[in-house]
mmCIF file of C-alpha atoms in Angstrom:
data_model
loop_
_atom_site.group_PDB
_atom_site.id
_atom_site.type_symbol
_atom_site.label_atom_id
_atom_site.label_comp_id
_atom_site.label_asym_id
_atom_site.label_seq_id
_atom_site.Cartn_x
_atom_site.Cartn_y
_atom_site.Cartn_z
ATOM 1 C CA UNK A 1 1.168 -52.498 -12.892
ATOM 2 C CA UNK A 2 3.141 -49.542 -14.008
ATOM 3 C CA UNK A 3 1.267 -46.334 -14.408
ATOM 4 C CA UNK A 4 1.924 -42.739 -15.680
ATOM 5 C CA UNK A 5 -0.642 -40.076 -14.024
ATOM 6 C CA UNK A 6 -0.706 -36.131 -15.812
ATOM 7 C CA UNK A 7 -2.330 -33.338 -13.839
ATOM 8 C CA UNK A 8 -1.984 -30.770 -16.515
ATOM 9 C CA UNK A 9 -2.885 -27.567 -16.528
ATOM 10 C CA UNK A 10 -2.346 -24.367 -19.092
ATOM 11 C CA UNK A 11 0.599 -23.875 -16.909
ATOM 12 C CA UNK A 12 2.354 -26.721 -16.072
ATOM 13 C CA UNK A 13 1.579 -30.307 -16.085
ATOM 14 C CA UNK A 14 2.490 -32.734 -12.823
ATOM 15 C CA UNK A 15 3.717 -36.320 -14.177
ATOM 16 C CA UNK A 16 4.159 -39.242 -11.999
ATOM 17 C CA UNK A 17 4.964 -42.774 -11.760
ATOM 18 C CA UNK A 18 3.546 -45.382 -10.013
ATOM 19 C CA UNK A 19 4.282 -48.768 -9.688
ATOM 20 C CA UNK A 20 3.430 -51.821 -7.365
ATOM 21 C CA UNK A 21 1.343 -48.635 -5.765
ATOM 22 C CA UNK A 22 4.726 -46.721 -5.560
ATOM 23 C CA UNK A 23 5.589 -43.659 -6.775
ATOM 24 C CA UNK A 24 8.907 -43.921 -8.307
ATOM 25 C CA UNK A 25 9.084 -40.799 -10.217
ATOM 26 C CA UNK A 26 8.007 -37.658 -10.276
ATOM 27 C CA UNK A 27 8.431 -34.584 -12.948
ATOM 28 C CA UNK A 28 7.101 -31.192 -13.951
ATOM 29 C CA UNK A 29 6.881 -30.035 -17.220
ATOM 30 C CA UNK A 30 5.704 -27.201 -19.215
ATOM 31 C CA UNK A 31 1.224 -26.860 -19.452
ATOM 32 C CA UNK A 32 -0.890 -28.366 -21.993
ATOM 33 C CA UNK A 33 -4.243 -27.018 -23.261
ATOM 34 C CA UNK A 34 -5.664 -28.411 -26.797
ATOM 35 C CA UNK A 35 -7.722 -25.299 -26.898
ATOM 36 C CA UNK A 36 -4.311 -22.836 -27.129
ATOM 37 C CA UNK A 37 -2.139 -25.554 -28.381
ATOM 38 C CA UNK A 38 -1.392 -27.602 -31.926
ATOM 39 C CA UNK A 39 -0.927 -31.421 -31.537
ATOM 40 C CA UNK A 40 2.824 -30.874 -32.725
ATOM 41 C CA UNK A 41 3.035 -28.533 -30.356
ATOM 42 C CA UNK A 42 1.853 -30.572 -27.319
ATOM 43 C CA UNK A 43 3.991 -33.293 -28.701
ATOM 44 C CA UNK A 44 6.955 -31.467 -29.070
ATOM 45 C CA UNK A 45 6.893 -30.276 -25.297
ATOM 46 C CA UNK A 46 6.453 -33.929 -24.451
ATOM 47 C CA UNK A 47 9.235 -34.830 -27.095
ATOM 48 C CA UNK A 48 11.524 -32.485 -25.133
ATOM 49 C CA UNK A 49 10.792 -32.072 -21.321
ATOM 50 C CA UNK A 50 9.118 -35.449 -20.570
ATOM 51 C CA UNK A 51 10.896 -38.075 -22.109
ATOM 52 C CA UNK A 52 14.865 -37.306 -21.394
ATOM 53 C CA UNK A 53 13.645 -37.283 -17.791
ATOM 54 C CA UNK A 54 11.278 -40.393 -17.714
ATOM 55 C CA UNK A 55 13.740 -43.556 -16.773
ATOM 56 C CA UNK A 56 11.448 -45.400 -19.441
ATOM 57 C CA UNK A 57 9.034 -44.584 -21.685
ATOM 58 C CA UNK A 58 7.102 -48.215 -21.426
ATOM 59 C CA UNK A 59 3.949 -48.420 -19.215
ATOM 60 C CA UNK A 60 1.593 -50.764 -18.705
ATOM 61 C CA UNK A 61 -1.498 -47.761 -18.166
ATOM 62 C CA UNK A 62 -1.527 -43.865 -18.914
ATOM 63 C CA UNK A 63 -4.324 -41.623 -17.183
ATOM 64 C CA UNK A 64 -3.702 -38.204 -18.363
ATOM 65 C CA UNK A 65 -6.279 -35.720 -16.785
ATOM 66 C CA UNK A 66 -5.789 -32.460 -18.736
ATOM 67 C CA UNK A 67 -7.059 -28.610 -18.921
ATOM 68 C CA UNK A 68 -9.255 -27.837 -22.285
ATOM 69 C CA UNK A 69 -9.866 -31.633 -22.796
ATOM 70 C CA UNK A 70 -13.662 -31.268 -22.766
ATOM 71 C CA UNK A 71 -14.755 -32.568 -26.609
ATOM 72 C CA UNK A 72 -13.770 -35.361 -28.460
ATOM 73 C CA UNK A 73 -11.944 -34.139 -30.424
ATOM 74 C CA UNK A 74 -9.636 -32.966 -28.285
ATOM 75 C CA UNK A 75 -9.273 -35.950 -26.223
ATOM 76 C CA UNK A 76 -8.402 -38.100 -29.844
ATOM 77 C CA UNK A 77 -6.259 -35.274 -30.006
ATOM 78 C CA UNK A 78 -4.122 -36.150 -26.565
ATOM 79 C CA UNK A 79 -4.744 -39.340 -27.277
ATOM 80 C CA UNK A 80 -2.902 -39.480 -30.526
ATOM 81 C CA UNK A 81 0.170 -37.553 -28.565
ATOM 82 C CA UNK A 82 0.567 -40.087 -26.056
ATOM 83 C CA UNK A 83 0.724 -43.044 -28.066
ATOM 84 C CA UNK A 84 3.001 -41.434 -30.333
ATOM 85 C CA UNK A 85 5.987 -40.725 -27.575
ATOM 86 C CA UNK A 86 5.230 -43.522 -25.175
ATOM 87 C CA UNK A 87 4.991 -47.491 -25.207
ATOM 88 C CA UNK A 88 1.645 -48.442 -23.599
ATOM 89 C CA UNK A 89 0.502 -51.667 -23.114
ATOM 90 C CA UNK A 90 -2.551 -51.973 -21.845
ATOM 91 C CA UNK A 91 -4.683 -48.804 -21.956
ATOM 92 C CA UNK A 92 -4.563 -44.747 -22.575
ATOM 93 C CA UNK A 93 -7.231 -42.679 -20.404
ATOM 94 C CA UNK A 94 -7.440 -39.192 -21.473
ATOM 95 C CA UNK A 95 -9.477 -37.226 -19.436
ATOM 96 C CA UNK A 96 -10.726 -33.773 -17.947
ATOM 97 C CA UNK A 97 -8.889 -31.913 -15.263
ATOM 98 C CA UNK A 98 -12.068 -31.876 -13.772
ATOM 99 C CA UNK A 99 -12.689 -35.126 -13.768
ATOM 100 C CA UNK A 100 -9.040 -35.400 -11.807
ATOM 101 C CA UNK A 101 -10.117 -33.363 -9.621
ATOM 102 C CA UNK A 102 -13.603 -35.019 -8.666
ATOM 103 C CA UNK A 103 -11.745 -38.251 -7.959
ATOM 104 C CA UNK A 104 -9.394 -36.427 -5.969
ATOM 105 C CA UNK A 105 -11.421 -34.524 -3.828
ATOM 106 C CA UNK A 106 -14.241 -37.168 -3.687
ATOM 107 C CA UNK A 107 -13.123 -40.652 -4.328
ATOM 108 C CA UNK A 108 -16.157 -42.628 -5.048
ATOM 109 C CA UNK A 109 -18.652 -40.450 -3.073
ATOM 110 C CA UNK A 110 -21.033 -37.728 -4.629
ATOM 111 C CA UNK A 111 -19.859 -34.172 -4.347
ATOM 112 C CA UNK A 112 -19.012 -30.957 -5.414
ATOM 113 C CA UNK A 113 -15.511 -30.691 -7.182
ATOM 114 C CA UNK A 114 -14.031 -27.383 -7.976
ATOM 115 C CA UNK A 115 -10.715 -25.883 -9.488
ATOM 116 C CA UNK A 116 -9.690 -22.453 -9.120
ATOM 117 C CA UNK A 117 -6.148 -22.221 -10.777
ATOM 118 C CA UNK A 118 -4.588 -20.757 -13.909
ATOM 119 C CA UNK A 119 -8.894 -20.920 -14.867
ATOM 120 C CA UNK A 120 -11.281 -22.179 -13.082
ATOM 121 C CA UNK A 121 -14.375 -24.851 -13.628
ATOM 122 C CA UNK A 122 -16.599 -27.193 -11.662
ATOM 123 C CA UNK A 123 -18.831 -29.964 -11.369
ATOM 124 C CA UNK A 124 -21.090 -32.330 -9.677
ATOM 125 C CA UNK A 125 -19.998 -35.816 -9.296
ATOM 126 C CA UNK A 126 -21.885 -38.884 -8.301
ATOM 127 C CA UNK A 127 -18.978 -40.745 -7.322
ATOM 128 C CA UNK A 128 -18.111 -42.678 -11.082
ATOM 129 C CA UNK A 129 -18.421 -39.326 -13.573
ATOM 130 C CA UNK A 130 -19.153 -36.043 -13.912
ATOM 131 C CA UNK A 131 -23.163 -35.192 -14.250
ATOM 132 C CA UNK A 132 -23.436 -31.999 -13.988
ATOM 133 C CA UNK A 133 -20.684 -29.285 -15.110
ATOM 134 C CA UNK A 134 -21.311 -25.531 -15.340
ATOM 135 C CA UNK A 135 -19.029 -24.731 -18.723
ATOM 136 C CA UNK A 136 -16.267 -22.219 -16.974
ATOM 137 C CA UNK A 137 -16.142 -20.485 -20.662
ATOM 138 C CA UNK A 138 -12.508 -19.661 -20.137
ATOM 139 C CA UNK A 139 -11.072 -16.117 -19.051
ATOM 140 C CA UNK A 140 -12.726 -13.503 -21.212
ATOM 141 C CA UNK A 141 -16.451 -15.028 -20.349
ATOM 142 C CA UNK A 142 -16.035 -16.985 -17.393
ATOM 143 C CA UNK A 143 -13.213 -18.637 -15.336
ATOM 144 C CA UNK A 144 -14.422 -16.468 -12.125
ATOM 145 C CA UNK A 145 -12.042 -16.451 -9.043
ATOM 146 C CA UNK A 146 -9.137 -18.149 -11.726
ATOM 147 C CA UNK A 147 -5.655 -16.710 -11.838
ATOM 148 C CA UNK A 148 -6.155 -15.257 -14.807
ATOM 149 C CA UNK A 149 -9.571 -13.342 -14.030
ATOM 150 C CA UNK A 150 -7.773 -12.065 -10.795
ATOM 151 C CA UNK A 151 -4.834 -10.493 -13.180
ATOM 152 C CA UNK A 152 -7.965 -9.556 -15.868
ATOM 153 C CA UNK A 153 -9.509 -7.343 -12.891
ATOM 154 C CA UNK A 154 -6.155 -6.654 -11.305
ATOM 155 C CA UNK A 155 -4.852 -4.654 -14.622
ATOM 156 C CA UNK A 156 -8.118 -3.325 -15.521
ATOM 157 C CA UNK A 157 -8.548 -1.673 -12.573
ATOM 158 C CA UNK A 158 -4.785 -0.418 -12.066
ATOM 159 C CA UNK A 159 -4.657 1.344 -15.471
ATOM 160 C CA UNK A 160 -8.276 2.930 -15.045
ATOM 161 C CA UNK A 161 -7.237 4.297 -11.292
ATOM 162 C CA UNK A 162 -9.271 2.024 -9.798
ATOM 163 C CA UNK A 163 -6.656 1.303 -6.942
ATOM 164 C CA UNK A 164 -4.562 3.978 -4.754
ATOM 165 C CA UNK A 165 -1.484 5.437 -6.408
ATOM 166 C CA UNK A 166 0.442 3.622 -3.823
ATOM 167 C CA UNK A 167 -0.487 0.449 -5.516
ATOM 168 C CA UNK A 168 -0.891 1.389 -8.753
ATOM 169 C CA UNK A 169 3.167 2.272 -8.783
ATOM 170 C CA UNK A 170 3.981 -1.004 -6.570
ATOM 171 C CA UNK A 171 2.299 -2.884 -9.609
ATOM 172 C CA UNK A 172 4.037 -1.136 -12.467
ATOM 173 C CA UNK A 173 7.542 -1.038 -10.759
ATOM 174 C CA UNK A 174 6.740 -5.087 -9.746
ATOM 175 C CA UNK A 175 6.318 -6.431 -13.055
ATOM 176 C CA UNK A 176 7.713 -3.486 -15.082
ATOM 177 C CA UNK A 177 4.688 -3.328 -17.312
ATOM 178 C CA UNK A 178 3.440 -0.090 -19.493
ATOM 179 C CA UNK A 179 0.480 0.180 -20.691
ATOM 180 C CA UNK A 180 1.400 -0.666 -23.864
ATOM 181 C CA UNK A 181 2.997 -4.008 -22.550
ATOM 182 C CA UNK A 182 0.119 -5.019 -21.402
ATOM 183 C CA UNK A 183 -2.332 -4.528 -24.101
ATOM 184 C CA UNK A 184 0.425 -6.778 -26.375
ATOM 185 C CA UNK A 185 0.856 -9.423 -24.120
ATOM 186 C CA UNK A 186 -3.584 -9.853 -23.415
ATOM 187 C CA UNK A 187 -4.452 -9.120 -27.151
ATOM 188 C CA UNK A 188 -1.570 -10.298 -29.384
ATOM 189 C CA UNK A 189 0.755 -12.663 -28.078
ATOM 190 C CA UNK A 190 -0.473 -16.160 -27.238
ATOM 191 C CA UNK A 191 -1.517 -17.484 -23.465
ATOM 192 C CA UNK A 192 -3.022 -14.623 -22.040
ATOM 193 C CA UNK A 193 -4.383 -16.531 -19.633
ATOM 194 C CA UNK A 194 -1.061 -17.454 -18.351
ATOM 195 C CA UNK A 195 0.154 -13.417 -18.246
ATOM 196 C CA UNK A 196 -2.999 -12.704 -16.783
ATOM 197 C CA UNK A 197 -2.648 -15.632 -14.071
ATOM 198 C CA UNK A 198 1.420 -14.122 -13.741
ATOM 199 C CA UNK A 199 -0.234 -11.088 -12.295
ATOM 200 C CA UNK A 200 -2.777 -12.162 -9.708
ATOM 201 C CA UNK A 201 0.218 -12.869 -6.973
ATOM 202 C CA UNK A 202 0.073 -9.227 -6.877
ATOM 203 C CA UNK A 203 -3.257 -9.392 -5.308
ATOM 204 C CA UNK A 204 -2.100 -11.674 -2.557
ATOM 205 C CA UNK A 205 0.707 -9.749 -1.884
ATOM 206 C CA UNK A 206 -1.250 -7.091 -1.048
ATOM 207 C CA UNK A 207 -4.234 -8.539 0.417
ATOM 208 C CA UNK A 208 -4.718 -6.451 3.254
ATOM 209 C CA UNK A 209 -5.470 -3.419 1.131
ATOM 210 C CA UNK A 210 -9.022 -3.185 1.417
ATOM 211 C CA UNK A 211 -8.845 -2.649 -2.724
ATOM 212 C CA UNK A 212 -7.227 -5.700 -2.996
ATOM 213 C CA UNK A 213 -8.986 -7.884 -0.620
ATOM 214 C CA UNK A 214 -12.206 -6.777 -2.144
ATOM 215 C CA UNK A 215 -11.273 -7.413 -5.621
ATOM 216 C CA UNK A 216 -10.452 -11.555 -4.206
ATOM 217 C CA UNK A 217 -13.416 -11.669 -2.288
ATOM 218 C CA UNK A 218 -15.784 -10.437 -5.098
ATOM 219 C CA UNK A 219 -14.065 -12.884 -7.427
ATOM 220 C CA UNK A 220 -14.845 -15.982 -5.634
ATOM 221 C CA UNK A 221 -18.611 -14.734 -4.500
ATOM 222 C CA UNK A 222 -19.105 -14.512 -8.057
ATOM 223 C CA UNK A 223 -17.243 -18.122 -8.818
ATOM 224 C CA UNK A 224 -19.834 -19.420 -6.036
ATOM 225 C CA UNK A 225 -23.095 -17.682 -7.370
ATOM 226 C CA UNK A 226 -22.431 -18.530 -11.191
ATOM 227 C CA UNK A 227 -21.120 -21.931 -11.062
ATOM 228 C CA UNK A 228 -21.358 -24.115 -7.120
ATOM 229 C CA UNK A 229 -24.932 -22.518 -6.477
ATOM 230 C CA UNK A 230 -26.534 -24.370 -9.787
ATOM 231 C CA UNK A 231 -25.314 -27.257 -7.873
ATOM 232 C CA UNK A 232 -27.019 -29.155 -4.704
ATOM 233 C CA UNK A 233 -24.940 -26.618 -2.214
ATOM 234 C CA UNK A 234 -27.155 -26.862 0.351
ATOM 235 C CA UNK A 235 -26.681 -30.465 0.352
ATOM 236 C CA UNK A 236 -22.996 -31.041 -0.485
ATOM 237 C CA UNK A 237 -19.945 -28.959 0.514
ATOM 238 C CA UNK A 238 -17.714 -27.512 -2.256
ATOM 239 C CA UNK A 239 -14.351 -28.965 -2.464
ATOM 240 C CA UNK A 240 -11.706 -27.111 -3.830
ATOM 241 C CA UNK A 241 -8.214 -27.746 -5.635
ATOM 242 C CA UNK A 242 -5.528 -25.646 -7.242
ATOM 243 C CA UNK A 243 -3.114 -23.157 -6.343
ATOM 244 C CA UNK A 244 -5.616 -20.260 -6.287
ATOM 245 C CA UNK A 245 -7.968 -21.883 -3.665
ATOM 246 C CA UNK A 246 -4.863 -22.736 -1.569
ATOM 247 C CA UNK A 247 -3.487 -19.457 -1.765
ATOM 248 C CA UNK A 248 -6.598 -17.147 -1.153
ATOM 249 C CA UNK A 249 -8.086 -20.311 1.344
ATOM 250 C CA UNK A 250 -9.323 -17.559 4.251
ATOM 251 C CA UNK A 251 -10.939 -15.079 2.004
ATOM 252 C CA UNK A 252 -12.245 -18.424 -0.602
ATOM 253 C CA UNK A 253 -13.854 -19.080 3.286
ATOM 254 C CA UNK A 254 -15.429 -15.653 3.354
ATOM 255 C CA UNK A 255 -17.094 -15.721 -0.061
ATOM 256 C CA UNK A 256 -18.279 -18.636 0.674
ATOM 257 C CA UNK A 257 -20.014 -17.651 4.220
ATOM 258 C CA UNK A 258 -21.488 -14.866 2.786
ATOM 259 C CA UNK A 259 -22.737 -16.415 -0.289
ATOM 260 C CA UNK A 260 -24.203 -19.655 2.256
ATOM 261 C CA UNK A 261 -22.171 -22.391 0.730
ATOM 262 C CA UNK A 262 -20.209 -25.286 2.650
ATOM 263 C CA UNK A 263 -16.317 -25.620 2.304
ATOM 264 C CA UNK A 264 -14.841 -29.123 2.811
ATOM 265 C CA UNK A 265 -11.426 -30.036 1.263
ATOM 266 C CA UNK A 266 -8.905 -27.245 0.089
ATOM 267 C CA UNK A 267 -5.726 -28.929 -1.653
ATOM 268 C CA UNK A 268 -3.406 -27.199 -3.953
ATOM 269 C CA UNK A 269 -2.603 -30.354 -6.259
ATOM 270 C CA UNK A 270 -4.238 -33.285 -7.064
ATOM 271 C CA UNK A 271 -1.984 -35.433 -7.537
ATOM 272 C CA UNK A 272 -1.333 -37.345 -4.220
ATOM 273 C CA UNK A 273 -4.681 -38.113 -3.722
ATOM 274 C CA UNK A 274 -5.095 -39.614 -8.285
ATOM 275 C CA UNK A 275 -2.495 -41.429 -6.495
ATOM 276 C CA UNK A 276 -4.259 -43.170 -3.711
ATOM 277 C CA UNK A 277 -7.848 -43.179 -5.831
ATOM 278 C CA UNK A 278 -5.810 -45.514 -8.828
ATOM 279 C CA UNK A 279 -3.844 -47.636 -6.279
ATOM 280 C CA UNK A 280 -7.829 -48.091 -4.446
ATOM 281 C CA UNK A 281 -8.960 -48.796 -7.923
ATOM 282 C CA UNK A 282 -5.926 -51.339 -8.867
ATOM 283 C CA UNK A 283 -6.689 -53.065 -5.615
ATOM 284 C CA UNK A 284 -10.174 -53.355 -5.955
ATOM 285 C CA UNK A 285 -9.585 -55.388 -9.373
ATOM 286 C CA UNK A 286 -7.261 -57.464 -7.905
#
């Protein structure tokens, strides 16, 4: 059995081959998103980054767990993609992020799955699917605790005076930003979620400013209190991946103390444990 596994998220997308329950290759390319993205335009970043790097394009199986594949349409969408750039013999899965991210952080047991990256979603998963998902509504409603809502709060409150002048000049001389700059790059040029997300390193860079830490720890109390606390929480710890979680893991701890929710698993990717849940699941046919 040779199989193709995509983590992707708005900002990059994790590819890797397994085979005989080997990974042979793996590759990063550039992030997909169906909501921000044309199906020419997801197939054209395939068309370039993914195939001249792939040592064939012929697999038996494709799972492809992506960010903004949450309708129908949009999985027919990736769908249609896939089988136009690869051979596949067998079978195309096209599924949520979150849904990679409940196998990966639960396997075939019931829990609480969470992602706090780029955005930032989560669910409650009774080991086979997803039963239960509190919509994230992306980074102008929702997405609390994301990347991008940390750089949302981050710029808002440097260019209202919100933070010292220390920090507001360590942020502008940083990233070399006006005001003006950033007002284009959130309301007219595309991804904002991704410029947003660019900024939010700040935040951790600076995390022992009692602005700054504040700012983190209020974003993931309010990532607990409007999404993992319409779940069973007192029953089932929350279990997080993504780069955010890894990143901010001691004050993601704190929020979650003080808001009386359990932490289990923190992993910044995925994809070594997709790995071992499809080898588990190739065995188990076998």
């Amino acid at each position: 059995m040779k199989l193709l596994i995509a983590d992707s998220g708005s900002t990059k997308t994790d590819w890797c081959v397994v085979e005989a329950g080997m990974e042979r290759q793996r590759l990063t390319t550039g992030g997909t998103n169906p909501f921000f993205q044309t199906e020419e335009e997801i197939g054209d970043e395939i068309a370039a980054s993914l195939l001249p790097a792939l040592t064939s394009s012929t697999f038996d199986r494709v799972c492809f767990y992506g960010a903004g594949v949450a309708f129908p349409d949009k999985v027919a969408m990736l769908r249609r993609v896939l089988e136009h750039h690869l051979r596949v013999n067998h079978s195309i899965e096209v599924g949520s992020d979150l849904l990679a991210a409940a196998r990966a952080l639960c396997g075939t047991e019931p829990g609480i799955a969470c992602i706090i990256g780029t955005g930032s979603n989560s669910c409650f998963y009774d080991g086979r699917e997803i039963v239960h998902n509190v919509s994230p509504l992306g980074y102008v409603l929702g997405d609390e605790g994301s990347g991008a809502y940390l750089g949302k709060m981050l710029a808002g409150d440097v260019l209202k005076n919100q933070t010292s002048p220390q920090l507001k000049e360590a942020f502008l001389q940083e990233y070399h930003l006006t005001t003006a700059d950033i007002i284009e790059r959130v309301y007219r040029q595309p991804f904002p979620n991704r410029f947003l997300a660019s900024l939010s390193p700040f935040v951790a860079e600076h995390i022992d400013y009692p602005e700054m830490h504040r700012l983190a720890l209020d974003a993931f109390k309010k990532f607990f209190v409007r999404n993992v606390m319409q779940y069973d929480y007192r029953r089932y710890p929350a279990n997080f991946v993504g780069s955010i979680a890894f990143s901010y893991k001691e004050v993601l701890r704190q929020a979650a103390d003080e808001t009386g929710v359990a932490i289990g698993t923190i992993v910044q990717s995925p994809m070594e444990r997709l790995i071992a849940y499809h080898k588990n699941e190739v065995d188990g046919k076998e």
